[in-house]
PDB file of C-alpha atoms in Angstrom:
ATOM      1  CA  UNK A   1       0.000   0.000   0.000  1.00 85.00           C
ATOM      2  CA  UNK A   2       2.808   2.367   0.659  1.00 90.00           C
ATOM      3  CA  UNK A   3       4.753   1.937  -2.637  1.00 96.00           C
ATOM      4  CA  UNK A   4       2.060   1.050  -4.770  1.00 96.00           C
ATOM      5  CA  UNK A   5       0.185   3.739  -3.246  1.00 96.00           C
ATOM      6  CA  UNK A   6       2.184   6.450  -3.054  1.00 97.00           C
ATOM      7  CA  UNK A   7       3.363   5.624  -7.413  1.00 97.00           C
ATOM      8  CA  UNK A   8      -0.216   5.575  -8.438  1.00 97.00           C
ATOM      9  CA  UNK A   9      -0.907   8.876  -6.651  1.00 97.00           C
ATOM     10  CA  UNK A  10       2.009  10.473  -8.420  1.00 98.00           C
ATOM     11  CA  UNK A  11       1.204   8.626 -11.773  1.00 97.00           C
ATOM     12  CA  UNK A  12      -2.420  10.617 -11.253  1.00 97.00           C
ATOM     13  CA  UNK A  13      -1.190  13.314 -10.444  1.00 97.00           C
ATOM     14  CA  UNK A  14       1.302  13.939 -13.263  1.00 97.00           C
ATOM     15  CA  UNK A  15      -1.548  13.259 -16.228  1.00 97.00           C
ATOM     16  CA  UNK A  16      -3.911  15.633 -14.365  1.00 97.00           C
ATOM     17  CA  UNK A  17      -1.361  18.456 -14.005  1.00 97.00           C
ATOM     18  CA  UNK A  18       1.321  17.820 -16.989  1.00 93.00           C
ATOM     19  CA  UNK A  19      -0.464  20.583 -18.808  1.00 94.00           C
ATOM     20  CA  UNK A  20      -1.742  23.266 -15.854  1.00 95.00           C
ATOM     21  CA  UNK A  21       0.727  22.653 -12.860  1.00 97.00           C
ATOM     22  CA  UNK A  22      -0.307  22.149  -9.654  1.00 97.00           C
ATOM     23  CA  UNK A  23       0.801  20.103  -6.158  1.00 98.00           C
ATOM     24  CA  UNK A  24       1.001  16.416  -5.057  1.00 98.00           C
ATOM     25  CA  UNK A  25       1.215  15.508  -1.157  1.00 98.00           C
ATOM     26  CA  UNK A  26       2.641  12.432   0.186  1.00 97.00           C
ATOM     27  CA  UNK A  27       2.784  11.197   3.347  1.00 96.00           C
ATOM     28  CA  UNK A  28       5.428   9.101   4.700  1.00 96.00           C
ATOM     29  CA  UNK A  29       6.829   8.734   8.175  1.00 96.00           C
ATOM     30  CA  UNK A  30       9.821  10.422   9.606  1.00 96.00           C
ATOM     31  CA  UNK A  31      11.420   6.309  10.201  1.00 93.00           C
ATOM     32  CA  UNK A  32      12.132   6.417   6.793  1.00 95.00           C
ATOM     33  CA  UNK A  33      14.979   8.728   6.849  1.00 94.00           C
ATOM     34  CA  UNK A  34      16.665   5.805   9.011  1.00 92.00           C
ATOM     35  CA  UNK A  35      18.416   3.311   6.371  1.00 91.00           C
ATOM     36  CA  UNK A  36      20.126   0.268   8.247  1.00 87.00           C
ATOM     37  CA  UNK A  37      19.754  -2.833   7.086  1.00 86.00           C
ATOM     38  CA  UNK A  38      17.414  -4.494  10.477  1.00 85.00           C
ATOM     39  CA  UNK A  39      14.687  -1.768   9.896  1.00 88.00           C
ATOM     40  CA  UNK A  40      11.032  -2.565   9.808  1.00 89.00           C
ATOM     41  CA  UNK A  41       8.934  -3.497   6.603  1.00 93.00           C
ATOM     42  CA  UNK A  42       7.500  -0.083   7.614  1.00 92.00           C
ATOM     43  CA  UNK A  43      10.480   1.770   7.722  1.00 93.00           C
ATOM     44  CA  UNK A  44      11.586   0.677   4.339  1.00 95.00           C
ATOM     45  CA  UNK A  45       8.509   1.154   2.461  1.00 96.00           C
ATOM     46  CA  UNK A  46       8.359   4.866   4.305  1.00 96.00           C
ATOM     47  CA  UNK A  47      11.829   5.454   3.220  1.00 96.00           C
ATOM     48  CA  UNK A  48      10.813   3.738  -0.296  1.00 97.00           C
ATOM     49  CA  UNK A  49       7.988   6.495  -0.469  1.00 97.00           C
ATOM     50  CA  UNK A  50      10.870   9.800   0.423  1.00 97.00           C
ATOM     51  CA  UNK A  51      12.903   8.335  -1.954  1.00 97.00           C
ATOM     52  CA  UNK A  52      10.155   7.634  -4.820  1.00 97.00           C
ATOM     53  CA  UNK A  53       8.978  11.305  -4.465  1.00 97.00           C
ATOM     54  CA  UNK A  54      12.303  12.330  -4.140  1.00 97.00           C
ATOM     55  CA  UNK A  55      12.806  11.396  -8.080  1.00 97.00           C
ATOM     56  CA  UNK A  56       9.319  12.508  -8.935  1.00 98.00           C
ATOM     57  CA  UNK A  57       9.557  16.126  -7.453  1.00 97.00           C
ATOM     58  CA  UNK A  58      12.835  16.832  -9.854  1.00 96.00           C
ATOM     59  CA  UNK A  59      11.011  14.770 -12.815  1.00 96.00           C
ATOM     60  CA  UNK A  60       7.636  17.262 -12.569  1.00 97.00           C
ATOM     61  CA  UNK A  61       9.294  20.557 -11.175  1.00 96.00           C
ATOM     62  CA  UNK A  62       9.983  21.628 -15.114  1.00 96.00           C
ATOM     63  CA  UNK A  63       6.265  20.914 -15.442  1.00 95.00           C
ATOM     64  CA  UNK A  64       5.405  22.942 -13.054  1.00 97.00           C
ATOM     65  CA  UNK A  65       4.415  20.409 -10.610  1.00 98.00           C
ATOM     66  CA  UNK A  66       5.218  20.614  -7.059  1.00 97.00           C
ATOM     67  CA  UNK A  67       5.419  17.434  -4.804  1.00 98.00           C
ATOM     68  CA  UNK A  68       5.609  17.616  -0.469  1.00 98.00           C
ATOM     69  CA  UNK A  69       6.529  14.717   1.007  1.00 98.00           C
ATOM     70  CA  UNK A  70       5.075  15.041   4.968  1.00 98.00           C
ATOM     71  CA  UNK A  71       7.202  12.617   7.531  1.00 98.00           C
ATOM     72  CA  UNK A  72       5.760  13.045  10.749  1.00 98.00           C
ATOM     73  CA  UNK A  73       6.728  11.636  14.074  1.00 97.00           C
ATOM     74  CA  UNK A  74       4.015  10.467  16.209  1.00 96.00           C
ATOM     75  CA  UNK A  75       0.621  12.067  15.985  1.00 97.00           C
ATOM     76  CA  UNK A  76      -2.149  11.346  19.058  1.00 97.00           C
ATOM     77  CA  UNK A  77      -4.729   9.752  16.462  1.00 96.00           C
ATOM     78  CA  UNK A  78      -7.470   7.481  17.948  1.00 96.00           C
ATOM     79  CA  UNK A  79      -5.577   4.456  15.522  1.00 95.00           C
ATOM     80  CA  UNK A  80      -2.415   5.383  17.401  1.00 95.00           C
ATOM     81  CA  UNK A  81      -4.448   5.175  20.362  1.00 95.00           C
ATOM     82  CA  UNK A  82      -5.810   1.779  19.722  1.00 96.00           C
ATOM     83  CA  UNK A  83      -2.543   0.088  18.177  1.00 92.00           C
ATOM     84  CA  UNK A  84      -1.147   0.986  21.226  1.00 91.00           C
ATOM     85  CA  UNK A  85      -4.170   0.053  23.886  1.00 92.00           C
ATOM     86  CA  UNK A  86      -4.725   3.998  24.784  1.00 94.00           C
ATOM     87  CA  UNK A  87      -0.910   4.273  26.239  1.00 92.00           C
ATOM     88  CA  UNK A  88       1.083   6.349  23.903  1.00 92.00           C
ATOM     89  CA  UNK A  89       3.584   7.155  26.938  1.00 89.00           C
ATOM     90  CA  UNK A  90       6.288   5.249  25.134  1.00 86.00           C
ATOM     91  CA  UNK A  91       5.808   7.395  22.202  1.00 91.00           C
ATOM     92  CA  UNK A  92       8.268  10.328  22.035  1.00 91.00           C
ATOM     93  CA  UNK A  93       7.594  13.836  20.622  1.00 96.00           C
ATOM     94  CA  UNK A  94       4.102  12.852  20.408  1.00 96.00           C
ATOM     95  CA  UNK A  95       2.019  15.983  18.805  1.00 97.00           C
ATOM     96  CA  UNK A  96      -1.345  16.612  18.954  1.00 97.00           C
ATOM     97  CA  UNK A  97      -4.090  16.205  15.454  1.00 97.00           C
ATOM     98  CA  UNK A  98      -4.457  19.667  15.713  1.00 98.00           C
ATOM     99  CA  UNK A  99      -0.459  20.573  15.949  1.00 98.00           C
ATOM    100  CA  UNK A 100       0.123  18.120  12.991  1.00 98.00           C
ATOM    101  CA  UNK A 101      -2.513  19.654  10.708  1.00 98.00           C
ATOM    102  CA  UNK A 102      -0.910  22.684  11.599  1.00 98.00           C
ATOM    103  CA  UNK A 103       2.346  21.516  10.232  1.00 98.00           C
ATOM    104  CA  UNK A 104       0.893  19.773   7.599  1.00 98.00           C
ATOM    105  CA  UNK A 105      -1.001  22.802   6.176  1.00 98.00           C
ATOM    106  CA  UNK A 106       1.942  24.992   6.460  1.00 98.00           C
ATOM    107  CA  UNK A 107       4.354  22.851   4.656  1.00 98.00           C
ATOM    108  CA  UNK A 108       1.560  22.443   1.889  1.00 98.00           C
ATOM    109  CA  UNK A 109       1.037  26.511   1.959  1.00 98.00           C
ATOM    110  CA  UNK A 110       4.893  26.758   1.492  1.00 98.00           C
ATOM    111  CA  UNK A 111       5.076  23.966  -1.281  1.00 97.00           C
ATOM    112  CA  UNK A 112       8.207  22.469   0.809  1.00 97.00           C
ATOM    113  CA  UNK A 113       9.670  19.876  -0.517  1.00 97.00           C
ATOM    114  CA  UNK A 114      10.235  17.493   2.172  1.00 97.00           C
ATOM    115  CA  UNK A 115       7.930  17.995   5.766  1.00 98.00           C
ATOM    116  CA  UNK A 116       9.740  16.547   9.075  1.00 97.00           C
ATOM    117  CA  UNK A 117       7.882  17.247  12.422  1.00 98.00           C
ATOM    118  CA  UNK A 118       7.990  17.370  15.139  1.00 98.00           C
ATOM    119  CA  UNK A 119      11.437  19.158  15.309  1.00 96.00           C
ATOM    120  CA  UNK A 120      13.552  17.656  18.022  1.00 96.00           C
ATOM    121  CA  UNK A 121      11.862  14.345  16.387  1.00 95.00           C
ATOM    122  CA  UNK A 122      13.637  14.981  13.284  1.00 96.00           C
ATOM    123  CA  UNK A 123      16.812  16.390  14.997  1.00 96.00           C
ATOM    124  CA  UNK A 124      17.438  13.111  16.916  1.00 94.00           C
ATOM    125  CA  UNK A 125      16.682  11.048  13.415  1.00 93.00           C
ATOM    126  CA  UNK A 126      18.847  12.960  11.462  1.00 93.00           C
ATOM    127  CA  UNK A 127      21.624  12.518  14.470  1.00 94.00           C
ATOM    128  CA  UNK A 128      20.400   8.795  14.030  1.00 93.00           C
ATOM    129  CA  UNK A 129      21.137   8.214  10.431  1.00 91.00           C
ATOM    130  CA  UNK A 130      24.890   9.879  10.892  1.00 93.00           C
ATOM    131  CA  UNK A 131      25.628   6.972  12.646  1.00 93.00           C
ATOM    132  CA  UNK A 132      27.396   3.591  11.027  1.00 93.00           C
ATOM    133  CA  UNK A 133      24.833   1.234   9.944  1.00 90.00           C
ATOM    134  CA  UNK A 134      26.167  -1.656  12.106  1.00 90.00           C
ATOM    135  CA  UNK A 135      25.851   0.749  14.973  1.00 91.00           C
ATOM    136  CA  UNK A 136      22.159   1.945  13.762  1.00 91.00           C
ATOM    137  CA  UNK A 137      20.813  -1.566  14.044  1.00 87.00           C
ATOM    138  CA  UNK A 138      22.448  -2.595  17.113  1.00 89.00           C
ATOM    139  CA  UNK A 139      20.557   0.299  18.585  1.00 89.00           C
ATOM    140  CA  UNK A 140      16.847   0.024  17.282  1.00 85.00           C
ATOM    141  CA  UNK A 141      17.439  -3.238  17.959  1.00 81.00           C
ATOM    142  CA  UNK A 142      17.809  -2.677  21.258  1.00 83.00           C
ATOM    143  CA  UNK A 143      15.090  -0.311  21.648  1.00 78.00           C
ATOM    144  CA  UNK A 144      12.554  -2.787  20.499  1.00 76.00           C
ATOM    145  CA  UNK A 145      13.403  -5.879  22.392  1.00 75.00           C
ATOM    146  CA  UNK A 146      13.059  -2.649  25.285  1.00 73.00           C
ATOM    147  CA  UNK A 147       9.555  -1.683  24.415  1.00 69.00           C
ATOM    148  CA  UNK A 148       8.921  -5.618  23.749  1.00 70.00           C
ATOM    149  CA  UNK A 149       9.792  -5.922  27.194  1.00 74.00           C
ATOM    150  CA  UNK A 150       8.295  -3.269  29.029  1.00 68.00           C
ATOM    151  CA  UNK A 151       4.603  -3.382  27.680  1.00 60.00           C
TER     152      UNK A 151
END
């Protein structure tokens, strides 16, 4: 659903707009800046999707088709909520559905080309993917046998 998704959405998008212009959104997930080679089937397809749009946005720009890519961090939804049996206090940076529509709407307004929010969510993920992929792994590895653990 994420790849497939996200292609046929730009695919749509390009024969819709290839003559008057106009702006795709994507969302991914801020995991998907993190490339090591443990990560999640989520992860990858969310990093898939960044890097899919990535060579879509400079394929349409001369077209005069913007593309955002949005790659949030947690967001209180009630499927967050449920997925996690109403305890989101492992979840850091959590932001509220109003703060993220916020952000969401801005980064549209400004036709950025890549969205990451909450900010000291995407500081600590960009700190994240500095480090050795070995290292990387060894670490979210880690973390999940933690959270495994301490449900």
């Amino acid at each position: 659903t994420n790849i497939i998704g996200a292609v046929n959405t730009l695919e749509v998008g390009q024969e819709l707009m290839a003559h008057h212009g106009g702006q795709i959104v994507l969302l991914a997930s801020i995991s998907g800046i993190l490339d090591y080679p443990s990560s999640s089937l989520y992860t990858k397809t969310k990093r898939s999707v960044l890097q899919i749009t990535d060579a879509y946005r400079r394929a349409l720009r001369p077209f005069g088709i913007y593309i955002t890519s949005i790659a949030p961090g947690y967001v209180a939804t009630q499927k967050l909520y449920k997925l996690n049996q109403n305890n989101l206090s492992k979840k850091p940076f959590l932001v509220s559905e109003d703060r993220a529509v916020a952000e969401i709407s801005r980064a549209i307004t400004q036709k950025k080309s890549l969205h990451l929010f909450p900010t000291r969510m995407k500081w600590l993920m960009q700190l994240l993917s500095l480090l050795p992929k070995p290292l990387l792994s060894l670490l979210m590895y880690r973390k999940a046998k933690w959270m495994q653990n301490h449900n």
